Each structure stands twice: as C-alpha cells, then as structure tokens.
Coordinates of C-alpha atoms in Angstrom, one line a residue:
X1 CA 14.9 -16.1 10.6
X2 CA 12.3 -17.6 12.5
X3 CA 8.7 -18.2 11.8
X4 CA 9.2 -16.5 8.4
X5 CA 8.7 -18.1 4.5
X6 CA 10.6 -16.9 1.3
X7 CA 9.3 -16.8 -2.1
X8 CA 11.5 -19.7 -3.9
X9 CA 10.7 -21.9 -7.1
X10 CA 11.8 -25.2 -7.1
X11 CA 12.0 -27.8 -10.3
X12 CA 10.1 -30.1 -7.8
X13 CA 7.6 -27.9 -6.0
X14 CA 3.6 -28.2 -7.4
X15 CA 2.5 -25.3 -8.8
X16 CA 0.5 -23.3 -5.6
X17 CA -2.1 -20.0 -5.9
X18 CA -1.3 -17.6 -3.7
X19 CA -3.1 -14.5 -2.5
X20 CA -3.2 -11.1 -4.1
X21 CA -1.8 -9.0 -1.8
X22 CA -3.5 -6.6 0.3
X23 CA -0.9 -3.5 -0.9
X24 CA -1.9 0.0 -1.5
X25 CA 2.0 1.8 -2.3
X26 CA 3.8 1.0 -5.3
X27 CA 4.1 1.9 -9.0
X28 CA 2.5 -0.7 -11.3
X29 CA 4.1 -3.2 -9.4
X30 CA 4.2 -6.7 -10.8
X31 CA 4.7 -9.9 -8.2
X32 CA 6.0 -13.1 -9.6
X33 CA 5.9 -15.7 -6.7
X34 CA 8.9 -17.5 -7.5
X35 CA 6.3 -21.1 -6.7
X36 CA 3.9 -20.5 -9.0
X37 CA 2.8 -21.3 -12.3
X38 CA 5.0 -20.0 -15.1
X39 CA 3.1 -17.5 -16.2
X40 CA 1.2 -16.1 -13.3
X41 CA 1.7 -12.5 -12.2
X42 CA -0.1 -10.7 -9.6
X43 CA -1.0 -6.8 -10.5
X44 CA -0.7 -4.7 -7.3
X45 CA -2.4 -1.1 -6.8
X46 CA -0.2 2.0 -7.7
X47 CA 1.3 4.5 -5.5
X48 CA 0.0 7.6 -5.7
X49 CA 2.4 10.2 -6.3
X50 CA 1.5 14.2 -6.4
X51 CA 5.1 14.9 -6.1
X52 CA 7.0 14.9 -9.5
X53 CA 10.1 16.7 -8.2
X54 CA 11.2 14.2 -5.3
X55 CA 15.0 15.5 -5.9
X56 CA 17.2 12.0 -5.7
X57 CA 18.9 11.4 -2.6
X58 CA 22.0 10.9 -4.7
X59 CA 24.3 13.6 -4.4
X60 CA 27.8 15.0 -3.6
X61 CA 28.2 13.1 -0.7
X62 CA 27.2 9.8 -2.2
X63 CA 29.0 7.7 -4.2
X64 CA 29.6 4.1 -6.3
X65 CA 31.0 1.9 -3.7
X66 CA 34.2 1.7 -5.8
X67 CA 36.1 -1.3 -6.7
X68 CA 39.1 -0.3 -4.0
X69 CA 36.7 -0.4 -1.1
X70 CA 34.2 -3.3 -2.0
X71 CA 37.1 -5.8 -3.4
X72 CA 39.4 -7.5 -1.7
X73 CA 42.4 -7.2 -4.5
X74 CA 45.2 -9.4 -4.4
X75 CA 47.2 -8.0 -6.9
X76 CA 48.2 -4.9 -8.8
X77 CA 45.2 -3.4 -10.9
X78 CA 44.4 -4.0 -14.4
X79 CA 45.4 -2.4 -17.9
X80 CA 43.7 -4.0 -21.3
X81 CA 47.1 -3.8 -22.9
X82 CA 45.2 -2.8 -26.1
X83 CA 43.7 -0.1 -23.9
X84 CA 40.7 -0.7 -25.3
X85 CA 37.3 1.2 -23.8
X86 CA 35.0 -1.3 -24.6
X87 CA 36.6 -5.4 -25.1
X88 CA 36.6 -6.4 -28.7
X89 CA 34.4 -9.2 -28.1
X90 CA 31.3 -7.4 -26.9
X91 CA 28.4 -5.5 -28.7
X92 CA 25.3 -4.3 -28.2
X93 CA 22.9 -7.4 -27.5
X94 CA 19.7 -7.6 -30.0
X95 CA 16.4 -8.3 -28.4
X96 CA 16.1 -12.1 -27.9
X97 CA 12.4 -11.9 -29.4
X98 CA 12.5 -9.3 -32.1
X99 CA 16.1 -8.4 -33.4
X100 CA 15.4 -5.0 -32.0
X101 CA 18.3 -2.8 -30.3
X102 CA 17.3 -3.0 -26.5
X103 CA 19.7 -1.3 -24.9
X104 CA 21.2 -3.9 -23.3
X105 CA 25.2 -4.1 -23.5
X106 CA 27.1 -7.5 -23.2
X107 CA 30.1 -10.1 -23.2
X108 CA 30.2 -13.8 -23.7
X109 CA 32.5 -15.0 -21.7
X110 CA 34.9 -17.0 -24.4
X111 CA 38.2 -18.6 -23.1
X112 CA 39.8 -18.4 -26.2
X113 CA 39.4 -14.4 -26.6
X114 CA 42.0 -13.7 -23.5
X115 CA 45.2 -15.9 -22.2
X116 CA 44.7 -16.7 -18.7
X117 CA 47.9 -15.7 -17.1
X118 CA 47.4 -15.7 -13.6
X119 CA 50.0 -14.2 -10.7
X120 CA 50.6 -15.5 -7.7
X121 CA 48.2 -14.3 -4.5
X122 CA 49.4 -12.3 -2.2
X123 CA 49.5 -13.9 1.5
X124 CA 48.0 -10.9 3.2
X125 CA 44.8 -9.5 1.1
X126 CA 44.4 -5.8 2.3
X127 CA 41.1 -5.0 2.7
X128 CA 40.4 -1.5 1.8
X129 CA 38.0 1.4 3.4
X130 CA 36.1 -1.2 4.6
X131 CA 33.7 0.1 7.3
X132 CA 32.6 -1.4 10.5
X133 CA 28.5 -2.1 11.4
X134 CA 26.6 -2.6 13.9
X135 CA 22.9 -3.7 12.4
X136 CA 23.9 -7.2 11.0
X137 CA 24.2 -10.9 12.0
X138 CA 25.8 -14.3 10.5
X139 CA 23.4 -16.3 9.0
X140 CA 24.2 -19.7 10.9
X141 CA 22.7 -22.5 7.8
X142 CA 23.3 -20.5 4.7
X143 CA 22.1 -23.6 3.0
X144 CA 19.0 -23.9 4.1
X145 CA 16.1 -22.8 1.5
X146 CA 16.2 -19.0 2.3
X147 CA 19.3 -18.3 2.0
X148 CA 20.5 -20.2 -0.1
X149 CA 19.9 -19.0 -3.4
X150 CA 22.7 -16.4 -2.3
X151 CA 26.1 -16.8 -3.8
X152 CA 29.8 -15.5 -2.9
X153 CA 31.0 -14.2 -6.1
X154 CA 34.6 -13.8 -7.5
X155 CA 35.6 -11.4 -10.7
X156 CA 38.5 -12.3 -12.3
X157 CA 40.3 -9.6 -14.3
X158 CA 43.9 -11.3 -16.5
X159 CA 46.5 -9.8 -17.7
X160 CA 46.3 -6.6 -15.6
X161 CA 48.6 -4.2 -17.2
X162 CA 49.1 -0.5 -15.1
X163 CA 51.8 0.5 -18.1
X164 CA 53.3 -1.3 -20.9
X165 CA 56.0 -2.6 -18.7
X166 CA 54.4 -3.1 -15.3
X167 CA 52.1 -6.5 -16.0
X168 CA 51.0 -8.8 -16.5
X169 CA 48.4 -9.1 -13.1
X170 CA 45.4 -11.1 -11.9
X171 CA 43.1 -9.1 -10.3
X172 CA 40.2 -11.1 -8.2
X173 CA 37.6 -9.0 -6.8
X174 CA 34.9 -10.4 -4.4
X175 CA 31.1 -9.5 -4.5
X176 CA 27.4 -10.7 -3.9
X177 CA 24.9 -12.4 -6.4
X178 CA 21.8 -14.1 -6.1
X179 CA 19.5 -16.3 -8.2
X180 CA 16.3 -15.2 -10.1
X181 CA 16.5 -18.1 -12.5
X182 CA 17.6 -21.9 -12.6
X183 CA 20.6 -20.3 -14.3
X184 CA 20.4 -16.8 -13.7
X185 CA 22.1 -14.9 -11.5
X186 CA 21.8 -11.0 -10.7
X187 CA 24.2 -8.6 -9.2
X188 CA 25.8 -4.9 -9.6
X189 CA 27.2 -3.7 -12.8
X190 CA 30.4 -2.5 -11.2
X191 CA 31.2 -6.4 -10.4
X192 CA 31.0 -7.6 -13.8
X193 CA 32.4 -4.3 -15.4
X194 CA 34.5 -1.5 -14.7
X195 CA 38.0 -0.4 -14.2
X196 CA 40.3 -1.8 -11.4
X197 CA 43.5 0.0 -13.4
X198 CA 45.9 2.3 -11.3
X199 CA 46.8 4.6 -14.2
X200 CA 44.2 7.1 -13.9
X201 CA 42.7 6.8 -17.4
X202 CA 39.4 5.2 -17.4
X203 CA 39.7 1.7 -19.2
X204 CA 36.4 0.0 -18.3
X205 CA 35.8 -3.5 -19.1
X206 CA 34.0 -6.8 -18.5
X207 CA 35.6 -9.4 -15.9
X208 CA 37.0 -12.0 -17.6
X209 CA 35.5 -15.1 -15.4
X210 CA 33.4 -14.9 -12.7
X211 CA 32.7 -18.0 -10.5
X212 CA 29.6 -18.2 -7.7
X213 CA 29.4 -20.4 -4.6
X214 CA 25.8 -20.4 -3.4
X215 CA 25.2 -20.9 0.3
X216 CA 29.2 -20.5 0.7
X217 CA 30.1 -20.7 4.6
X218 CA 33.5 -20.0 5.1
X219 CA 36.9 -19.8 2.7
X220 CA 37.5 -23.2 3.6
X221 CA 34.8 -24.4 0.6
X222 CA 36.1 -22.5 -2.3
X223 CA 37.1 -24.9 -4.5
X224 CA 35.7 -25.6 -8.2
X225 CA 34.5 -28.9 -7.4
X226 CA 32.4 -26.9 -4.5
X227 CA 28.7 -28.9 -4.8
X228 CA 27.0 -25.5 -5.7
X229 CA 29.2 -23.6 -8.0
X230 CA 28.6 -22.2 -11.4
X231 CA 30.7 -19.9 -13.6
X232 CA 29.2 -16.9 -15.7
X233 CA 27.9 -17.7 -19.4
X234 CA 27.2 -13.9 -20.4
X235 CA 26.9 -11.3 -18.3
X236 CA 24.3 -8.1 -19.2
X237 CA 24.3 -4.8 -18.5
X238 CA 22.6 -2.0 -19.9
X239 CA 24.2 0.4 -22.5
X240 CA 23.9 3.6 -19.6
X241 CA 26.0 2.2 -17.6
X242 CA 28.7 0.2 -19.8
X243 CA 29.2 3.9 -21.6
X244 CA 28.7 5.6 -18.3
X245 CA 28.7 3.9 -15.2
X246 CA 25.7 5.7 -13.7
X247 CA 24.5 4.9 -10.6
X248 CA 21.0 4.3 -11.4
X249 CA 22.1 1.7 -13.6
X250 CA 24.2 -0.4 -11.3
X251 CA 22.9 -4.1 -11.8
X252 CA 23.6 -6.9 -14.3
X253 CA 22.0 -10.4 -14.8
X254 CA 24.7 -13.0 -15.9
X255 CA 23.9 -16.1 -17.6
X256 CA 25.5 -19.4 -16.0
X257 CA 27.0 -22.7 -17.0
X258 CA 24.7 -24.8 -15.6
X259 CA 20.9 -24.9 -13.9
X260 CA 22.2 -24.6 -10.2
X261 CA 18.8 -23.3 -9.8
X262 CA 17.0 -26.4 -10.3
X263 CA 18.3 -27.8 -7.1
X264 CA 18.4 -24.7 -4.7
X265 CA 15.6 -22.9 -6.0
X266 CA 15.5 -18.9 -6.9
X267 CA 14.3 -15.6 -5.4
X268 CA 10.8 -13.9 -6.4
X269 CA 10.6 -10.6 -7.3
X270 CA 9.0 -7.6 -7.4
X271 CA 8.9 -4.5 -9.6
X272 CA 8.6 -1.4 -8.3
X273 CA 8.8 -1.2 -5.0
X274 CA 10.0 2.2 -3.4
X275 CA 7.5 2.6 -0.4
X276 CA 9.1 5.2 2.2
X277 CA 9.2 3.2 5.5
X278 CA 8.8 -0.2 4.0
X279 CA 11.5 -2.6 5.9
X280 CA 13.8 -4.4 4.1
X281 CA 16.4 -7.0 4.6
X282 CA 19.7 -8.1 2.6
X283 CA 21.7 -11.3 2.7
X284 CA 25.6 -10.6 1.5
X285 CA 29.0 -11.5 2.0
X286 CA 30.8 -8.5 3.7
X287 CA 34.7 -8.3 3.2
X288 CA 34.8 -7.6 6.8
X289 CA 33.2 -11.1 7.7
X290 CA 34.5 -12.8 10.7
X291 CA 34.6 -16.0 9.8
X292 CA 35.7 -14.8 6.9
X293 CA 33.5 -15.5 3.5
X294 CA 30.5 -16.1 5.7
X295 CA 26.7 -14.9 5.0
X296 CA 25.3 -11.7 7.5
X297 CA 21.8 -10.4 7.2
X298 CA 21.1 -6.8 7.6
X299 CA 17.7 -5.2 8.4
X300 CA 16.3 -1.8 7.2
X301 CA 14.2 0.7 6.3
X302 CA 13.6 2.6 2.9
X303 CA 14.2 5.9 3.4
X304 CA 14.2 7.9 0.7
X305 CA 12.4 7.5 -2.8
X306 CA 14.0 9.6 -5.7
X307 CA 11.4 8.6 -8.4
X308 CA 12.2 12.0 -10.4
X309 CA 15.2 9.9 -11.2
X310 CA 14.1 6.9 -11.2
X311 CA 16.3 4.4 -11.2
X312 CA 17.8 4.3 -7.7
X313 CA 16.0 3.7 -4.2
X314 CA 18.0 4.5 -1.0
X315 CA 17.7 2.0 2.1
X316 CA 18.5 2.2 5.3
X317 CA 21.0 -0.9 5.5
X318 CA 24.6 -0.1 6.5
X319 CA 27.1 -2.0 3.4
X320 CA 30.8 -3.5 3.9
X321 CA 32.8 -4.0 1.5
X322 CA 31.6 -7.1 -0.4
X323 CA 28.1 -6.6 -0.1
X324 CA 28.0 -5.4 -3.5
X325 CA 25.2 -7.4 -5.6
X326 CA 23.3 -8.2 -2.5
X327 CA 19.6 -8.7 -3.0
X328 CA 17.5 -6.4 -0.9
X329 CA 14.0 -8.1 0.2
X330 CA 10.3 -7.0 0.9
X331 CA 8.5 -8.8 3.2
X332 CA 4.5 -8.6 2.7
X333 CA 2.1 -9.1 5.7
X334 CA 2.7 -13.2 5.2
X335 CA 6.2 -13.4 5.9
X336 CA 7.1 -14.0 2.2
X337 CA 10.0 -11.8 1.0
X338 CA 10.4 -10.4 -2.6
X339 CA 13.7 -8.8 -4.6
X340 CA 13.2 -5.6 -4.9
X341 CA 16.5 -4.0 -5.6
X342 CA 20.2 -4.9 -6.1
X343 CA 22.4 -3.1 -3.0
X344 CA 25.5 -1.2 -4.6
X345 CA 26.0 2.1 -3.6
X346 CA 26.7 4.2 0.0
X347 CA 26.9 7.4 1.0
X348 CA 30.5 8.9 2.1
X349 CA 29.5 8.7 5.9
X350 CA 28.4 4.6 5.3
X351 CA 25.3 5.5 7.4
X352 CA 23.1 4.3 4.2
X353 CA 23.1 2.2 1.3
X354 CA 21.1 2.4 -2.0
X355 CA 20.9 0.8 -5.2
X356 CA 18.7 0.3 -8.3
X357 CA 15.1 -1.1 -7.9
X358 CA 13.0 -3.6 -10.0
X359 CA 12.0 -1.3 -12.2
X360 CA 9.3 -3.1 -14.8
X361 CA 12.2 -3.3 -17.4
X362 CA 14.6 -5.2 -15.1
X363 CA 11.4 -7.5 -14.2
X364 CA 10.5 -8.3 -17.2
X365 CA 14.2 -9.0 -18.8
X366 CA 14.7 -10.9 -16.2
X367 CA 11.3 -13.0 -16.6
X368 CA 12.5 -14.3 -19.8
X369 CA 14.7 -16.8 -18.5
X370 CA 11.8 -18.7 -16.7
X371 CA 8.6 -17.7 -18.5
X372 CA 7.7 -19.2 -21.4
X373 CA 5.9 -16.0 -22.9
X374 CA 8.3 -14.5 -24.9
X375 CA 8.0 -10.5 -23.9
X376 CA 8.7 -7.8 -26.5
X377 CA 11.1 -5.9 -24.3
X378 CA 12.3 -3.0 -27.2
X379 CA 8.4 -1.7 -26.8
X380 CA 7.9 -1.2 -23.0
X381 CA 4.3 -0.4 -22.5
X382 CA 3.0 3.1 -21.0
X383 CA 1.0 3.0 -17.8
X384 CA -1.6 4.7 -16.1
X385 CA -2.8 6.0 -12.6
X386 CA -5.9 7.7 -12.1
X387 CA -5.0 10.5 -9.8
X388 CA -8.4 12.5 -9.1
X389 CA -11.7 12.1 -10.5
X390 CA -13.7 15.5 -10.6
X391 CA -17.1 15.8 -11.9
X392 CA -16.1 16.2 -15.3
X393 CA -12.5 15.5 -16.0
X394 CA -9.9 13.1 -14.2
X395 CA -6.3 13.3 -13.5
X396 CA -4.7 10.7 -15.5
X397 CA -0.4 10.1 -14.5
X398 CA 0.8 8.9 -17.8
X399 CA 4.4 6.2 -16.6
X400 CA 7.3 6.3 -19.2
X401 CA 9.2 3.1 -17.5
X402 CA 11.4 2.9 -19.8
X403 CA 15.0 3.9 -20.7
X404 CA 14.2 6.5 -23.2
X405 CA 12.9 10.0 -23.5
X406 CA 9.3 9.3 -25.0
X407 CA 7.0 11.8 -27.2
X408 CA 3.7 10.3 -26.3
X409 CA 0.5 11.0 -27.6
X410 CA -2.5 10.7 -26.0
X411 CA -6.5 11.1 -26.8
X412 CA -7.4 14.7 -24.3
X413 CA -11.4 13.4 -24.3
X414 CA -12.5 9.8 -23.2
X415 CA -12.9 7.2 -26.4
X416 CA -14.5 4.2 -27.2
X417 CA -12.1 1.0 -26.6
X418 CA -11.9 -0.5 -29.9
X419 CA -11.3 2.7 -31.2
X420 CA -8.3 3.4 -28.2
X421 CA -7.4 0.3 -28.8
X422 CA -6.6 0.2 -32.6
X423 CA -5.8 4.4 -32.5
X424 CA -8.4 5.1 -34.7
X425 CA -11.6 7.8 -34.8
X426 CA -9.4 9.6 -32.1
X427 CA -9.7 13.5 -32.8
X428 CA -8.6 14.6 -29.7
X429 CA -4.9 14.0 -29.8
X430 CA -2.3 15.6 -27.5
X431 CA 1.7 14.9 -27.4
X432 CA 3.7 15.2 -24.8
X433 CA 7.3 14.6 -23.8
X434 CA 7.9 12.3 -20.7
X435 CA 11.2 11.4 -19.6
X436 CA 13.0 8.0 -18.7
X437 CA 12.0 6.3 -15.1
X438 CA 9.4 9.8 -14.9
X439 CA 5.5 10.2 -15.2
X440 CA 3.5 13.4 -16.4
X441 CA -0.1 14.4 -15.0
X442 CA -2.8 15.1 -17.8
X443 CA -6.1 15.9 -17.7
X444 CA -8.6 13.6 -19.9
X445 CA -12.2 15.0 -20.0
X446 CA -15.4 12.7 -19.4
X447 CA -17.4 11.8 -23.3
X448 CA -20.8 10.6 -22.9
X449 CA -20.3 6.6 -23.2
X450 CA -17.1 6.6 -23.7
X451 CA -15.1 4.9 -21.0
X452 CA -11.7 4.5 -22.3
X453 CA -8.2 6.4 -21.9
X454 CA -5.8 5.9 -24.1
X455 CA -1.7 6.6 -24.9
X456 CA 0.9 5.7 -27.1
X457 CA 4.6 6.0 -28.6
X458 CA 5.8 5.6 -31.9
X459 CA 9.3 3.5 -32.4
X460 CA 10.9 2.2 -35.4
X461 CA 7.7 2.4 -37.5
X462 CA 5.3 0.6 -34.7
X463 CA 2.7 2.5 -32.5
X464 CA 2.9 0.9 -28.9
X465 CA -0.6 1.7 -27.2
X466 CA -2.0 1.6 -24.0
X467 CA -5.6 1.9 -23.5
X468 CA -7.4 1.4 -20.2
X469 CA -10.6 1.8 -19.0
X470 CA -12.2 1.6 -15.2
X471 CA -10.7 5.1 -15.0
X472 CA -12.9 5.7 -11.9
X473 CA -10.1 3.0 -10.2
X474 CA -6.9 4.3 -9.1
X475 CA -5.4 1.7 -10.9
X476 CA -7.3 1.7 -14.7
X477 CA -7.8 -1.8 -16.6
X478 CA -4.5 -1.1 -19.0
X479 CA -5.1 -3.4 -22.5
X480 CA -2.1 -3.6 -24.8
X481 CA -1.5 -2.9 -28.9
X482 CA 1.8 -2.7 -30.8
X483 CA 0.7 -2.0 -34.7
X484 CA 2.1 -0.6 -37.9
X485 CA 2.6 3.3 -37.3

C-alpha cells in the first residue's frame, strides 16, 4: 500500500515516542507500538456502551470455517489410534509468573512422543468449498517490512488413522499466522488443533508439526532451508476451546524455534477494538491463490459488535479457504495499522468473516514474550467506565474481561483512596455477578471528599482490586491491588 506505515519492532530500530491517539471508541483499549520502548503502553478512552444485550451476530447461519474447506488435504483424515480426546503429552499450562491455573491449554511439540510416518502426496490436492472473491489483491513484495511479518503455515497431522485398519495417513493442512513476537507467532485454534478424522467421532488434537514461511511468494520457496522459516515450539490455546471448540475462542499463540522476529520485525497490537464502521484490512494466504501460495490483501469494514458475548467481532472481509489465522488490522488517523483480531470464521453465504478480538487477556499473554514486566495473568484486573454523572450519583460500568464468571464486590458510596485501595473502612459493600467478556451498570453515590470508586474479586485466597478515581472522566484513573483475602 502506498503512502501508508505499519506498527513493526525491530532488534535494530531506536526506541521512538509516538502520539497518544486521538480515539474516542473502544473498551479499555491498550496500544503497544510494536517500535517502542519495552514497556510503554498507550491507554485509549473507552467506548461507551448503553446497550448490554447486543445479541452476537453468531448464529445458525454462521459457522467455524471447518478444516475440509480452509485446508488443502492431501491425504485421508486422521484417527489418534489410541483415540485419545486430549494427546497424552499435553496439560493444562500453569501461569508462567505465579504457578496459578490460567486457563490456558497446551502441547510441546516433542519428536519423540509420535513416529513420523509420512504418505506419499497426492498429485492433484482438491481444494474444498473454497469460495470465489471479489474485494482482494496480491500483495506484489510480501517481503517488504509490512507484510512481511505474515507467514504461510502448514499443520502436519501423522499417523492418520480413519479405523484400525485404514492408516496410517499424513494429513497437511494449510493456514495463516503472523508475528507478535521475535518468536511468537499467532493464529486460529482450529489450525493448531482440532479433528481432521472421517469417522464421525470427535477426536480433537494438536497438530503434530507446524512449519511457517514468512513473506512466502509462491510454492516454488517451500523448502526447510527457506531463509525465513521457523517450526512451532508450543502451541497455546485456551482450555474453552481445546474442551469445546467455541467460536469465540478461535486463536492460539505458538512458540517458535528460533527469533525469526529479530530480523523481520513483528506486528503491534491493540486490545479491544470492536468500533462499528471502523475499516479494516487482512493479509492471508487464500487456498484459492493464483499464483498459488501467494499473499492477497482484503479491505473491510466492522460490522457488527456482539460484546454481550464477547469474544468474537464480525468484519466485513470476504475469507477463502486458507485465510485462516490471518491478522486483521486497524489503521488510526497516521496510517499506522494495529492487530486487532485473528480472522477464522464465515457465515454460510461467505459474504462476511469474523473472528476473536484482542481482548485485554489475549494482549496481555501475548505481551509476555517481549515485555520484560512479568504480568500476573491468573488475576485479570476489573475496569471501569463512567457512564453518566448526575448531580449526586454517577453510572459506573463495572468490565469482567476475563474468562470467568466473577462475584464482584463493590463500595455503593464514594471512598477515600487509600482506603479503596487496601479494601478497608469500606461499609458500603455491594456484590454482584458479572459474566465472562460482559460488563454491569451500577450506581455509586457522591460522599463529601471522597473521590474514589472502587471493585474487586476474590480468587484462590487473594482480593484483586480496582480502585479509580477522576470519576467525573469517562475513563476513571484505575490503580491496582492484589492482597491476602
């Protein structure tokens, strides 16, 4: 694209300040230009939301782009002949900080745990339900700095097993990944994990290699000794969807072999972002792809914001198969685009295409592969929006962006910070259930001096609080406290 700038960190690159941007619609959204310091994160002003009810735009006549019509498969489908659910090999992850469950599922990706038995490819691939589209072109350098950072990606799946006697297979399945990390790479859960079988029983598991060619332009550079490949480490998804395969939880961030990142740079992100009517734009490999294996760029809109259920955003960008994994970009009023979401899903018709958004989970897990403050990711903080000030109360939204249901208590009168801030002298209590991904509106009544709001969860015997004050701004000054409960 002409005349336009991405956000991209590179080992080499001086550390630059850039703007705060001028941005009045999205949910406690967090900015990490991917150029900047380490640390340095810009605090955007929240959306203001009176609708709690937005039903999600994901419904009958929407669906997983499934395996059969995003893949190209060159052989038979997969059976685990164990016919194991869940591999042996993989468990639920621990925090990296604080030995704390965080509901994150994984599988190290161990050579010795399977035998690679590999088929012959067939000579004619079949490319299945893949759908024609108009709104896309080939990106012409996929090497240059933009795009870059954009990777062909190929699951493996060995011994492939449909029935005791018919196997063993090798089944490859092509996708989309991108870097958000000198060795982290993020796509859609249902490329890492999920069930290619033709048995009709539902034997889901992790792929058993996955390789990546960034800036990839045409089949005739696959080859391991390609000059920007990587294999997967450990790939992560989170528990929903390994025991589930939800929708709203389509995206994994896989650990790779080496720092690739280092010398082509990585994407910035930001969390949050589900503005109706904000354009977007993705970068992919489409199965479709004439030349074949080639990067296209798609343009969009997004057009639908389900934030009753969270976890899924719905854009306007027509998907192929292969797309899968695709990062989808913001673009603020400088020309510098952001990750906001992971492409993975269409509706029946292919006229649309959603997928999970940087939610302030997914920005934070992933921040801990180039930041060097280590988060405490099992105790996600509440947050606060200020939705109407009246003479003597305001409307306080209460955020639960998180993964579980939370029974949160909060002070119903205004308090003194170091008392919000330590939960103390607080006589005004109120609890209240909020759901994952959801928000509730409260009422908090004005107290003489006191200038403070203040929330907070209990979990595994610690008190997370949020206290804020500023209340009279739309977006409160939120302080932080995690103590013995």
């Amino acid at each position: 694209m002409k005349n336009k700038s991405i956000s991209i960190r590179f080992a080499s690159i001086i550390s630059a300040s850039l703007c705060a941007l001028s941005f009045c619609k999205g949910l406690s959204a967090n900015v990490v230009y991917a150029d900047e310091d380490k640390n340095k994160e810009q605090l955007l002003s929240n959306y203001e939301d009176n609708n709690d009810n937005i039903d999600s735009f994901l419904g009958d006549e929407y669906r997983i782009i499934k395996q059969e019509s995003y893949y190209q498969q060159y052989e038979p489908h997969f059976l685990n002949n164990k016919r194991d659910t869940i591999p042996n090999n993989s468990n639920i992850v621990k925090n990296v900080h604080t030995g704390n469950n965080s509901g994150i599922y994984y599988e190290s990706f161990d050579p010795s745990n399977f035998a690679q038995v590999t088929s012959s490819l067939a000579n004619n691939p079949n490319n299945q339900e893949i759908q024609t589209v108009a709104n896309r072109g080939q990106v012409q350098n996929p090497k240059d700095a933009e795009h870059y950072p954009t990777a062909r990606m190929i699951a493996i799946f060995y011994n492939v097993y449909n029935s005791p006697s018919d196997g063993p297979y090798t089944v490859w399945c092509y996708g989309t990944a991108f870097l958000e990390g000198p060795y982290l790479a993020v796509t859609s859960g249902h490329c890492v994990y999920g069930d290619v079988s033709d048995d009709n029983v539902d034997n889901p598991r992790f792929a058993d290699e996955i390789k990546f060619y960034f800036g990839l332009n045409g089949s005739n550079e696959i080859s391991d000794d390609y000059l920007r490949f990587a294999k997967a480490q450990t790939s992560f998804i989170e528990l929903d969807y390994a025991l589930t395969r939800c929708h709203l939880r389509d995206w994994a961030a896989v650990e790779l072999d080496r720092r690739v990142g280092d010398y082509i740079g990585w994407y910035g992100k930001i969390s949050n972002l589900t503005t109706i009517g904000a354009s977007v734009t993705s970068y992919g490999y489409p199965g479709n792809a004439n030349p074949s294996d080639t990067m296209f760029e798609y343009s969009g809109v997004i057009v639908n914001n389900p934030s009753g259920a969270g976890f899924k955003i719905d854009y306007s960008i027509i998907s192929a198969g292969g797309q899968s994994g695709s990062p989808i970009f913001w673009e603020n009023e400088n020309g510098v685009k952001f990750v906001c979401g992971v492409l993975s899903a269409s509706n029946a018709a292919n006229t649309q295409s959603g997928g999970p958004y940087f939610t302030t989970f997914i920005f934070n897990f992933l921040n801990r592969y180039f930041t060097s403050q280590q988060g405490n990711y099992s105790y996600p903080n509440l947050h606060f929006n200020t939705t109407q000030n009246n003479v003597g109360n305001y409307k306080i939204r209460i955020i639960n962006d998180s993964s579980w249901i939370r029974s949160v208590q909060y002070n119903s009168k205004m308090c003194f910070y170091n008392d919000g801030i330590n939960w103390q002298n607080l006589s005004d209590k109120v609890t209240i259930t909020i759901n994952p991904y959801s928000s509730v509106i409260v009422t908090i009544s004005k107290n003489w001096f006191a200038d403070a709001i203040v929330a907070s969860y209990v979990y595994q015997s610690k008190r997370c609080i949020t206290c804020a004050n500023n209340v009279q701004n739309s977006q409160p000054s939120e302080h932080y406290n995690l103590i013995n409960a």
